[in-house]
mmCIF file of C-alpha atoms and ligand atoms in Angstrom:
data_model
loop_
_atom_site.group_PDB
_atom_site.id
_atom_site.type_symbol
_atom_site.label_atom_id
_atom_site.label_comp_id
_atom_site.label_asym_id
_atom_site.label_seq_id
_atom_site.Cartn_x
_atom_site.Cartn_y
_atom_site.Cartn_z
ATOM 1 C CA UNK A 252 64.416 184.920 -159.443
ATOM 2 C CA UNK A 253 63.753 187.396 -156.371
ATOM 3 C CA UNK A 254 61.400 189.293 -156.273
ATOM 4 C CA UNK A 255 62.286 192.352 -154.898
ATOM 5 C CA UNK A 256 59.251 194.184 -155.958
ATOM 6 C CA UNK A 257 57.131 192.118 -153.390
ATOM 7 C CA UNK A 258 59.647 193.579 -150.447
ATOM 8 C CA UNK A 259 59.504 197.093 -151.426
ATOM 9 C CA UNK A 260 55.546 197.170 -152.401
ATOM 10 C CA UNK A 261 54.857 195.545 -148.926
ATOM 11 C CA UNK A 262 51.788 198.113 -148.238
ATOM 12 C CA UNK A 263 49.911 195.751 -149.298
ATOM 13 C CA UNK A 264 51.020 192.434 -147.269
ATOM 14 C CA UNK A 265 48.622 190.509 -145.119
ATOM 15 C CA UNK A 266 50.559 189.809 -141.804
ATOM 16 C CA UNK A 267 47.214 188.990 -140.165
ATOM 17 C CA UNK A 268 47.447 191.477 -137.661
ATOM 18 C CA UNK A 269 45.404 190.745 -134.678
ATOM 19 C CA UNK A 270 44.277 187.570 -135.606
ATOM 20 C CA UNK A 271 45.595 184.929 -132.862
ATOM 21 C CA UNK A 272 47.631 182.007 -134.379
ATOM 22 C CA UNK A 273 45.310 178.729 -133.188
ATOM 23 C CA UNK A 274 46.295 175.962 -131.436
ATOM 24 C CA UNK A 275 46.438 172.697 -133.387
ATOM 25 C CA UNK A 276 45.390 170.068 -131.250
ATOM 26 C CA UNK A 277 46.125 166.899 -133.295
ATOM 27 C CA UNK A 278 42.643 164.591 -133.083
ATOM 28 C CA UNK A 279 43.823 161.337 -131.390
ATOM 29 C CA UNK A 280 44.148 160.507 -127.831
ATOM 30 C CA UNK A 281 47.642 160.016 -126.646
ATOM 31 C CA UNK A 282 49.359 161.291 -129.776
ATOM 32 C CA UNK A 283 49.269 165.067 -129.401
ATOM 33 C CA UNK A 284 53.110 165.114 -127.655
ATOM 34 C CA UNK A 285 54.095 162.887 -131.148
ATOM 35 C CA UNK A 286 56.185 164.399 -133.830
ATOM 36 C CA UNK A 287 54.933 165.949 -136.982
ATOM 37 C CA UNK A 288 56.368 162.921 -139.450
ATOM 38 C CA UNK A 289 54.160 160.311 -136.612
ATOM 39 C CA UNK A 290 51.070 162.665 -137.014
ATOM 40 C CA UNK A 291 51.245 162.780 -140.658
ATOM 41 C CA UNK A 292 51.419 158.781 -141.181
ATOM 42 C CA UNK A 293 48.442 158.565 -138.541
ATOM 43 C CA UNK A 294 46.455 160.718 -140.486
ATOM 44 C CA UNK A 295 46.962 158.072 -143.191
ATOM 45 C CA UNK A 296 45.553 155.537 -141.347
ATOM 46 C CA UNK A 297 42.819 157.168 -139.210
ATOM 47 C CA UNK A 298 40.220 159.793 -141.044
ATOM 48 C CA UNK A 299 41.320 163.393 -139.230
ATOM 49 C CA UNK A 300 37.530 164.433 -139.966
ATOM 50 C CA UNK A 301 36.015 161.138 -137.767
ATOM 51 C CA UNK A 302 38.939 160.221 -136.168
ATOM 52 C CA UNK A 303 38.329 156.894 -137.084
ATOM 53 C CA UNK A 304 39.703 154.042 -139.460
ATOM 54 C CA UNK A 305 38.948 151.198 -141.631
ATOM 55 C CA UNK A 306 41.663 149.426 -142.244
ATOM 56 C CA UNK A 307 41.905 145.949 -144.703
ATOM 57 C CA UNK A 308 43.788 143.279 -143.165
ATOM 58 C CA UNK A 309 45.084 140.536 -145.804
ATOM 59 C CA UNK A 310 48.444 139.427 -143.899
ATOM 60 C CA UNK A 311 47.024 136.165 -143.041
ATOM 61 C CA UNK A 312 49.327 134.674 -145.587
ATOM 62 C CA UNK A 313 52.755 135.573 -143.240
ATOM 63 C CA UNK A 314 51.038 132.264 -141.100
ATOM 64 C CA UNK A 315 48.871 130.529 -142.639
ATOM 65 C CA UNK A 316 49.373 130.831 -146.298
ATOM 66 C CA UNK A 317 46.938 130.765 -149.037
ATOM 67 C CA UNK A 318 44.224 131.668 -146.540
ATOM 68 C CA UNK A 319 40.202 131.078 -148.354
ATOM 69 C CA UNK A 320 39.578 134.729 -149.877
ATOM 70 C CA UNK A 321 43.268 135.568 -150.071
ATOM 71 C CA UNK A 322 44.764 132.828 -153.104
ATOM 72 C CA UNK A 323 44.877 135.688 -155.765
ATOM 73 C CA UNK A 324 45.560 138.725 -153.727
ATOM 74 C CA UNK A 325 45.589 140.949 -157.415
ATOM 75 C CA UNK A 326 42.061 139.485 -157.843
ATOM 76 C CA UNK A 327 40.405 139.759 -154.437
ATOM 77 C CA UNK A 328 41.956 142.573 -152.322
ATOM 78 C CA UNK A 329 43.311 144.999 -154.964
ATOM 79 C CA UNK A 330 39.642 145.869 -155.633
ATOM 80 C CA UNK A 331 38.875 146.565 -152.186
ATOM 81 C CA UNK A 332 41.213 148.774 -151.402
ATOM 82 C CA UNK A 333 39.703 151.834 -152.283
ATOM 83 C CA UNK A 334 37.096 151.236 -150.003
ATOM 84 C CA UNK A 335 39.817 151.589 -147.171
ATOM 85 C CA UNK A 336 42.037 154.011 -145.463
ATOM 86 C CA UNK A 337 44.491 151.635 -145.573
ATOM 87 C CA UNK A 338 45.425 148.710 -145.657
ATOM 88 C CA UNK A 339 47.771 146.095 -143.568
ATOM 89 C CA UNK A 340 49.631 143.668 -145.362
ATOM 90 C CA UNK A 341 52.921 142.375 -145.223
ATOM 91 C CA UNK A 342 56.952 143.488 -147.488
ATOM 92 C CA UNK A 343 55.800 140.287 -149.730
ATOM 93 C CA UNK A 344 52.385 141.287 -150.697
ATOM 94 C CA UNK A 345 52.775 144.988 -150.689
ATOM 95 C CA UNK A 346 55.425 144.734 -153.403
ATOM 96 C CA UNK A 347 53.995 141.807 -155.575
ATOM 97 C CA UNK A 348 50.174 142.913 -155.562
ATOM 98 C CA UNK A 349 49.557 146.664 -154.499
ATOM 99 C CA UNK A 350 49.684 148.962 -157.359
ATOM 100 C CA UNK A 351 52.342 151.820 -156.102
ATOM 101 C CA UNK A 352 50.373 154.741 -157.441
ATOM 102 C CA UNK A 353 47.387 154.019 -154.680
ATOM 103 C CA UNK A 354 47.058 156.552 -151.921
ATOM 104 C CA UNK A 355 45.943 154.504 -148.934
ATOM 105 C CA UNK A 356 47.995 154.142 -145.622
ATOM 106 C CA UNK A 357 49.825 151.175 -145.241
ATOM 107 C CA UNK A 358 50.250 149.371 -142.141
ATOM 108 C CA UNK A 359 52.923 146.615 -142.354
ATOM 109 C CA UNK A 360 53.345 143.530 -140.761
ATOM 110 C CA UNK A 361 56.923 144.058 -139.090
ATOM 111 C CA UNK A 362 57.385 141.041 -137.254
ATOM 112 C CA UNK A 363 57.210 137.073 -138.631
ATOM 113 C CA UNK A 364 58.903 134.151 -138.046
ATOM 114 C CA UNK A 365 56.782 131.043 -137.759
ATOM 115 C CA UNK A 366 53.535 129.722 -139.127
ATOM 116 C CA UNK A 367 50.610 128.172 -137.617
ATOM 117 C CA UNK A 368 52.338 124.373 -138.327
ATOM 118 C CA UNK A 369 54.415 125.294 -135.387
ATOM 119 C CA UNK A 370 54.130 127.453 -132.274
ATOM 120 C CA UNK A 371 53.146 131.094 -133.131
ATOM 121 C CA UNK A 372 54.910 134.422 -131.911
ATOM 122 C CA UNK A 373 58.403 133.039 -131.817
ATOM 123 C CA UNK A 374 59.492 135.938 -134.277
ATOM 124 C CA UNK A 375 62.124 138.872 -135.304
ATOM 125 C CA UNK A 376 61.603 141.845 -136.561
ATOM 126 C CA UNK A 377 61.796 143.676 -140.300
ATOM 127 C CA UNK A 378 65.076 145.758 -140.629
ATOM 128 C CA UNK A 379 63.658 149.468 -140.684
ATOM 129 C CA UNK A 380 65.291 150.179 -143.659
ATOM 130 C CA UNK A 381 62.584 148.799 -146.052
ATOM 131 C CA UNK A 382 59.706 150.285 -143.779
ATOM 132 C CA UNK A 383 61.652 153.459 -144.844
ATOM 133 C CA UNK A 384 61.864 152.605 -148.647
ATOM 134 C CA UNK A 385 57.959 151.518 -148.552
ATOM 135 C CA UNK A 386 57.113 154.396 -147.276
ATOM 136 C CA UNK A 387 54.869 152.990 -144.592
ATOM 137 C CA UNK A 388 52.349 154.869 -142.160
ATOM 138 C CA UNK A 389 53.023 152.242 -139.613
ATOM 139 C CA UNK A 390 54.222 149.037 -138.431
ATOM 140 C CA UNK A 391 52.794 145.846 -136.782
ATOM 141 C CA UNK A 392 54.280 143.894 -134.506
ATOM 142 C CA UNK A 393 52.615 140.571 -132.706
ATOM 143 C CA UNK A 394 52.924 140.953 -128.863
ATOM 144 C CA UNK A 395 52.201 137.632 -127.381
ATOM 145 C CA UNK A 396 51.575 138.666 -123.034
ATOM 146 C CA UNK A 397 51.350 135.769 -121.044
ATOM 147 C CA UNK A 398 52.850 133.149 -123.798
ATOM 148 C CA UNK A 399 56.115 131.183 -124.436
ATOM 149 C CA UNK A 400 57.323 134.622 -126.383
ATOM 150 C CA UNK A 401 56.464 137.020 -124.372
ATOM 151 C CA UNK A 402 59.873 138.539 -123.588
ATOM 152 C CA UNK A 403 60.361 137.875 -126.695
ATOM 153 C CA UNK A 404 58.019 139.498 -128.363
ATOM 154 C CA UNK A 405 57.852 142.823 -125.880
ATOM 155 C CA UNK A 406 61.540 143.212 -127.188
ATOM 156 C CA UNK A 407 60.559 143.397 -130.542
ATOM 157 C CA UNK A 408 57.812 146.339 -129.948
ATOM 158 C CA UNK A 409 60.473 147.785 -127.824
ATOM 159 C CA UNK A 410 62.792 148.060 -130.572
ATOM 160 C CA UNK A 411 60.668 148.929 -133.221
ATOM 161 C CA UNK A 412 59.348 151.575 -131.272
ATOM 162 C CA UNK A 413 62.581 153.007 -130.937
ATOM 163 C CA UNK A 414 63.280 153.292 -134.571
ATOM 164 C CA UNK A 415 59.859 154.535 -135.069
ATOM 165 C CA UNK A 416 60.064 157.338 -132.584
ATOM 166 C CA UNK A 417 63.877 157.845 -134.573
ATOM 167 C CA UNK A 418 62.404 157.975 -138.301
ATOM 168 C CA UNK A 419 59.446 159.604 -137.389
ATOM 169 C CA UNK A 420 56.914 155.873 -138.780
ATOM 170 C CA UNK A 421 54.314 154.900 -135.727
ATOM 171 C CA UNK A 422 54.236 151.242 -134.446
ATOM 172 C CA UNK A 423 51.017 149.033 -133.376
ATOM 173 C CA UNK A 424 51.150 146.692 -130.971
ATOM 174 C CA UNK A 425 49.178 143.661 -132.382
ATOM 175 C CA UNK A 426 47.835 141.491 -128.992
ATOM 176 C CA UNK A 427 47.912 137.342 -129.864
ATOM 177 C CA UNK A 428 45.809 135.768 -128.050
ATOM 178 C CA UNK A 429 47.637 132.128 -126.986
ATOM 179 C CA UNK A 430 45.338 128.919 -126.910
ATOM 180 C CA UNK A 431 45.243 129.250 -123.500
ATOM 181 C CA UNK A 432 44.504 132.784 -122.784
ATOM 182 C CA UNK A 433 40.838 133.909 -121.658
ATOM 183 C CA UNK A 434 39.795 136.498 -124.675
ATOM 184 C CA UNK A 435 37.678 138.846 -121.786
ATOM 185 C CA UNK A 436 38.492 142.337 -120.952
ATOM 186 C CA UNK A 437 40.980 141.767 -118.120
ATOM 187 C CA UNK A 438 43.248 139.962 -120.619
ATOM 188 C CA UNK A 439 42.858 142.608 -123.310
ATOM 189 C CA UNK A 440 42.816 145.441 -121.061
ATOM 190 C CA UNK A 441 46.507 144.170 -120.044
ATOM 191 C CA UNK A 442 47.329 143.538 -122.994
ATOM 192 C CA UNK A 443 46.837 146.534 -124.800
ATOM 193 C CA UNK A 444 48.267 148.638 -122.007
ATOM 194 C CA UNK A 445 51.310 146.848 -121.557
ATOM 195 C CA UNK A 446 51.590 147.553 -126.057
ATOM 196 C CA UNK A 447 51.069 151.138 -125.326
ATOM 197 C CA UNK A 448 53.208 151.523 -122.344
ATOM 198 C CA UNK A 449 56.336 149.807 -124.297
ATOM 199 C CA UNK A 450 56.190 152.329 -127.326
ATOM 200 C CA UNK A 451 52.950 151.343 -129.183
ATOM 201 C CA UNK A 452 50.716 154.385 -130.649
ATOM 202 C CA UNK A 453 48.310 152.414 -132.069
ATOM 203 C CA UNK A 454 46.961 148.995 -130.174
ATOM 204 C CA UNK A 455 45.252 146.291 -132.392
ATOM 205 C CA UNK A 456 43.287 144.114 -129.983
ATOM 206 C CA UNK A 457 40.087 142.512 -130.333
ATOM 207 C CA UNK A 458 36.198 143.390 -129.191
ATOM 208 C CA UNK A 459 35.101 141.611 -125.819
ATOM 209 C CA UNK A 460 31.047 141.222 -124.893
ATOM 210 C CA UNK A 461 31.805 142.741 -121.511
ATOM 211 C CA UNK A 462 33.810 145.319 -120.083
ATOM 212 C CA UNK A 463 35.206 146.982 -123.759
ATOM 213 C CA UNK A 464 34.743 150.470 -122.289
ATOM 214 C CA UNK A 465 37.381 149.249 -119.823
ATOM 215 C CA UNK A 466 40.146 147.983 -122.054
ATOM 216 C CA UNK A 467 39.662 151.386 -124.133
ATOM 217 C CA UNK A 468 40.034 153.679 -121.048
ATOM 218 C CA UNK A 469 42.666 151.614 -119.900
ATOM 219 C CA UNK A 470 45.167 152.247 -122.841
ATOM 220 C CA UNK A 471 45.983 155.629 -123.672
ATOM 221 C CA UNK A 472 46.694 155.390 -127.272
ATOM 222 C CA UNK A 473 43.721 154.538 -129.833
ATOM 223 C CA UNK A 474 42.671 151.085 -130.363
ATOM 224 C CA UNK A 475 41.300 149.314 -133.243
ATOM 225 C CA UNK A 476 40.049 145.770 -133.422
ATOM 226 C CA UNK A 477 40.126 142.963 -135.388
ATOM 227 C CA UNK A 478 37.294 141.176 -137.092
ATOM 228 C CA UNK A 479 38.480 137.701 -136.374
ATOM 229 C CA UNK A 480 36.902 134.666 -137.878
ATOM 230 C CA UNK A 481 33.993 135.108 -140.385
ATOM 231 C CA UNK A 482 30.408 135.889 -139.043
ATOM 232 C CA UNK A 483 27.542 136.511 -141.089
ATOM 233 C CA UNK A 484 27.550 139.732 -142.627
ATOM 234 C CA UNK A 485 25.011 141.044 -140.204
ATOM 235 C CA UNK A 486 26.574 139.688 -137.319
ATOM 236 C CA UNK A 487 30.092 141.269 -138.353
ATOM 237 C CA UNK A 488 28.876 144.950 -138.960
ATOM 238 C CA UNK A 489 27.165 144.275 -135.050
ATOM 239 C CA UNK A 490 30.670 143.730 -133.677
ATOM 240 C CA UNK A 491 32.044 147.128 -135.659
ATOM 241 C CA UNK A 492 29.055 149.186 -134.430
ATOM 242 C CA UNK A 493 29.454 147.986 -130.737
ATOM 243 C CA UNK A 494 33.457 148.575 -130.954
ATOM 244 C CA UNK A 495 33.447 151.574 -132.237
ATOM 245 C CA UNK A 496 30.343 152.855 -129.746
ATOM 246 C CA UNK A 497 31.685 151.654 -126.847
ATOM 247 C CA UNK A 498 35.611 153.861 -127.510
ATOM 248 C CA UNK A 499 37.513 151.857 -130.497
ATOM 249 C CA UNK A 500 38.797 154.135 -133.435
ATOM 250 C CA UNK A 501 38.437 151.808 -135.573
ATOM 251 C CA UNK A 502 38.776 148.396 -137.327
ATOM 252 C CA UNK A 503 41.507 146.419 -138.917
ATOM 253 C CA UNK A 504 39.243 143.726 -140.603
ATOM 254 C CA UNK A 505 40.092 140.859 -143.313
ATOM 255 C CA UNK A 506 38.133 137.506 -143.114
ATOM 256 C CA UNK A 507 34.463 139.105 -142.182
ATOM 257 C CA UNK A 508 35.381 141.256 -145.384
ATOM 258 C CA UNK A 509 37.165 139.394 -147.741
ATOM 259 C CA UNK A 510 35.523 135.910 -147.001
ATOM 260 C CA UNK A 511 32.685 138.204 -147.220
ATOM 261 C CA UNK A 512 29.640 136.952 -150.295
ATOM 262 C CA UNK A 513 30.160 140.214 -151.525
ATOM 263 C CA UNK A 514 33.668 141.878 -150.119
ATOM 264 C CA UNK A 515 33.178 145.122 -152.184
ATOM 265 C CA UNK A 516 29.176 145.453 -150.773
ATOM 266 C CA UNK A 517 30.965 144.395 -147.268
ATOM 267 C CA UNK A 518 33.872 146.840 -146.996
ATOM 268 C CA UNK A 519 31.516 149.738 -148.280
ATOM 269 C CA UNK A 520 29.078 148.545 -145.220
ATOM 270 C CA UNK A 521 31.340 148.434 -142.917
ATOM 271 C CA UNK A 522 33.286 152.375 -143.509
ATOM 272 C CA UNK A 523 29.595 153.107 -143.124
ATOM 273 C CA UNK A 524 29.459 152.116 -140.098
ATOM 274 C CA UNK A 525 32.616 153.052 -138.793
ATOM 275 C CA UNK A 526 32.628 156.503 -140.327
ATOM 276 C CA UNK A 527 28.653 157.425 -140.768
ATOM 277 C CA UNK A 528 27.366 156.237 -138.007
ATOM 278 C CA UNK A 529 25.278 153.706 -139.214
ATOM 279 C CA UNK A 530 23.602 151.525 -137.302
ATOM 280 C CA UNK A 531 24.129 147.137 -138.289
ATOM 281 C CA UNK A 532 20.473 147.311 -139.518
ATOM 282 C CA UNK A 533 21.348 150.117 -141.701
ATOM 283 C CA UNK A 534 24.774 148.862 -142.948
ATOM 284 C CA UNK A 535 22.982 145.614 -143.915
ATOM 285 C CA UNK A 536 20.784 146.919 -145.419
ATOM 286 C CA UNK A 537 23.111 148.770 -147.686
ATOM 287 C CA UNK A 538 25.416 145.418 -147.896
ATOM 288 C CA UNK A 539 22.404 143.646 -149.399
ATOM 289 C CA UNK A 540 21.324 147.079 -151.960
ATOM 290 C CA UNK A 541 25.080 146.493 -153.178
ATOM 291 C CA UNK A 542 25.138 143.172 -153.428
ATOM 292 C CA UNK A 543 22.015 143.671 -155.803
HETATM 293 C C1 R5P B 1438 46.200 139.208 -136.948
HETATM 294 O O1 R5P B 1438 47.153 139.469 -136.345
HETATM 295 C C2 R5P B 1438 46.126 139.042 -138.375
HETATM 296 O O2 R5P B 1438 47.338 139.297 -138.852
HETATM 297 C C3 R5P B 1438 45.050 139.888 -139.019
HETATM 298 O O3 R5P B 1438 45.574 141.061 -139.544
HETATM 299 C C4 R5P B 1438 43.992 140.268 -138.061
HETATM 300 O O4 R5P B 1438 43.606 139.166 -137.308
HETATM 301 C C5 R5P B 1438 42.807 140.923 -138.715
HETATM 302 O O5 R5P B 1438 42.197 140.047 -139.552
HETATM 303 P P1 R5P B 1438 40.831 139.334 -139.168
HETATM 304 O O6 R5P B 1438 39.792 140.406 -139.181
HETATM 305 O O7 R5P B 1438 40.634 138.320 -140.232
HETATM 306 O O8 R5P B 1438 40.966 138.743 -137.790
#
């Protein structure tokens, strides 16, 4: 019911008189113009106190099926995941394996359509509807620049941008890297940019030896990389340290983690690194205390 007795005794309301309303600057590069549904589902995914994010990739499956780590997703991801800000998976595994009640971002895979038995990239998109119903913080799409699918492939960022600017969900450009393509900074720095300049607000790309700084400050929305194939635990935690000291925001890692000897101990290493600062040394060390 109303309460009318707060209206008439209003002597002693707070209107805050004289205290300036502050500016809210949202805390990642390119996204400040976004609206407040985009913001929301990329606080999700990136930490608003670090500005960074960990992120558990396990889609492997959409190409190359029962991938070594990934055969019993209930058995070896599920546990991870609170380890993670979120995780990226794809419509199949999110609704078979992830309990509903968790409260980590979810990135989906939004594009498919062939498997590594064929040629990659050649793909369509998910029908926004179900990104909707999943309630997802964003969605992936494979960009392929410079192969057989790149028109292709542009189109479908294109148009999942669009329905992500219309529904308020954020899209990531995912760069492939084709057989033939050089994986240095010239090709990633094009890459990425072309992603962000066609809609992206989040580019997945990967870490080069030389030049990162460059494909970073070359795209104006955040990056994160992926792990790639599996290193030694050591090595892996390197490659997030460097990334994320030399501009990424974060990383969107599955084999280094869940092909991992220890993928809880590894995951827990790794948001160390990306979100504590600590150095590889340091995150090994704690990798090998948990693995105790
Ligand atoms: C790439 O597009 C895949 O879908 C994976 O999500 C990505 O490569 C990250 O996984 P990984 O760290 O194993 O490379």
């Amino acid at each position: 019911m109303a309460d009318l007795d707060g209206i008439i005794a209003n002597k002693d309301k707070d209107y805050g008189i004289g205290v300036p309303v502050a500016n809210q600057n949202f805390f990642l590069k390119g996204s400040d113009n976004l609206d407040w549904g985009m913001k929301n589902r990329l606080s999700r995914i990136f930490n608003p106190e670090t500005g960074r994010a960990v992120m558990l990739a396990f889609d492997h499956g959409y190409i190359m099926g029962p991938t070594s780590g990934l055969e019993r997703l209930d058995l070896s991801i599920v546990p991870l995941i609170p380890y993670a800000d979120s995780i990226m998976c794809t419509r199949g595994a999110l609704r078979a394996v992830v309990p509903a009640a968790m409260d980590k971002g979810i990135c989906l895979r939004y594009s498919a359509g062939s498997t590594m038995l064929t040629e990659l990239n050649n793909e369509c998109t998910i029908d926004i509807n179900d990104a909707i119903r999943m309630n997802v913080s964003t969605m992936a799409v494979m960009v392929s620049i410079g192969g057989t699918y790149e028109a292709k492939t542009i189109e479908n960022l294109v148009r999942t941008a669009d329905m992500g600017y219309k529904y308020g969900i954020p899209s990531m450009g995912v760069t492939a890297v084709g057989t033939q393509m050089a994986r240095d900074a010239r090709y990633f720095a094009l890459a990425a940019r072309v992603c962000a300049e066609n809609g992206a607000n989040i580019v997945k790309t990967y870490y080069t030896e030389d030049d990162f700084a460059k494909v970073i400050n070359a795209c104006p929305v955040p990056i994160v990389i992926a792990g790639g194939k599996k290193l030694e635990e050591k090595a892996a935690l390197e490659l997030c340290y460097k990334a994320i000291n030399e501009g990424a925001a974060g990383v969107d890692m599955g084999r280094n983690v869940f092909q991992s000897a220890n993928p809880v101990a590894m995951i827990q290493a790794v948001n160390a690194v990306v979100h504590k600062n600590f150095t590889p040394d340091q995150g090994f060390e704690m990798f090998n205390d948990l693995s105790k």
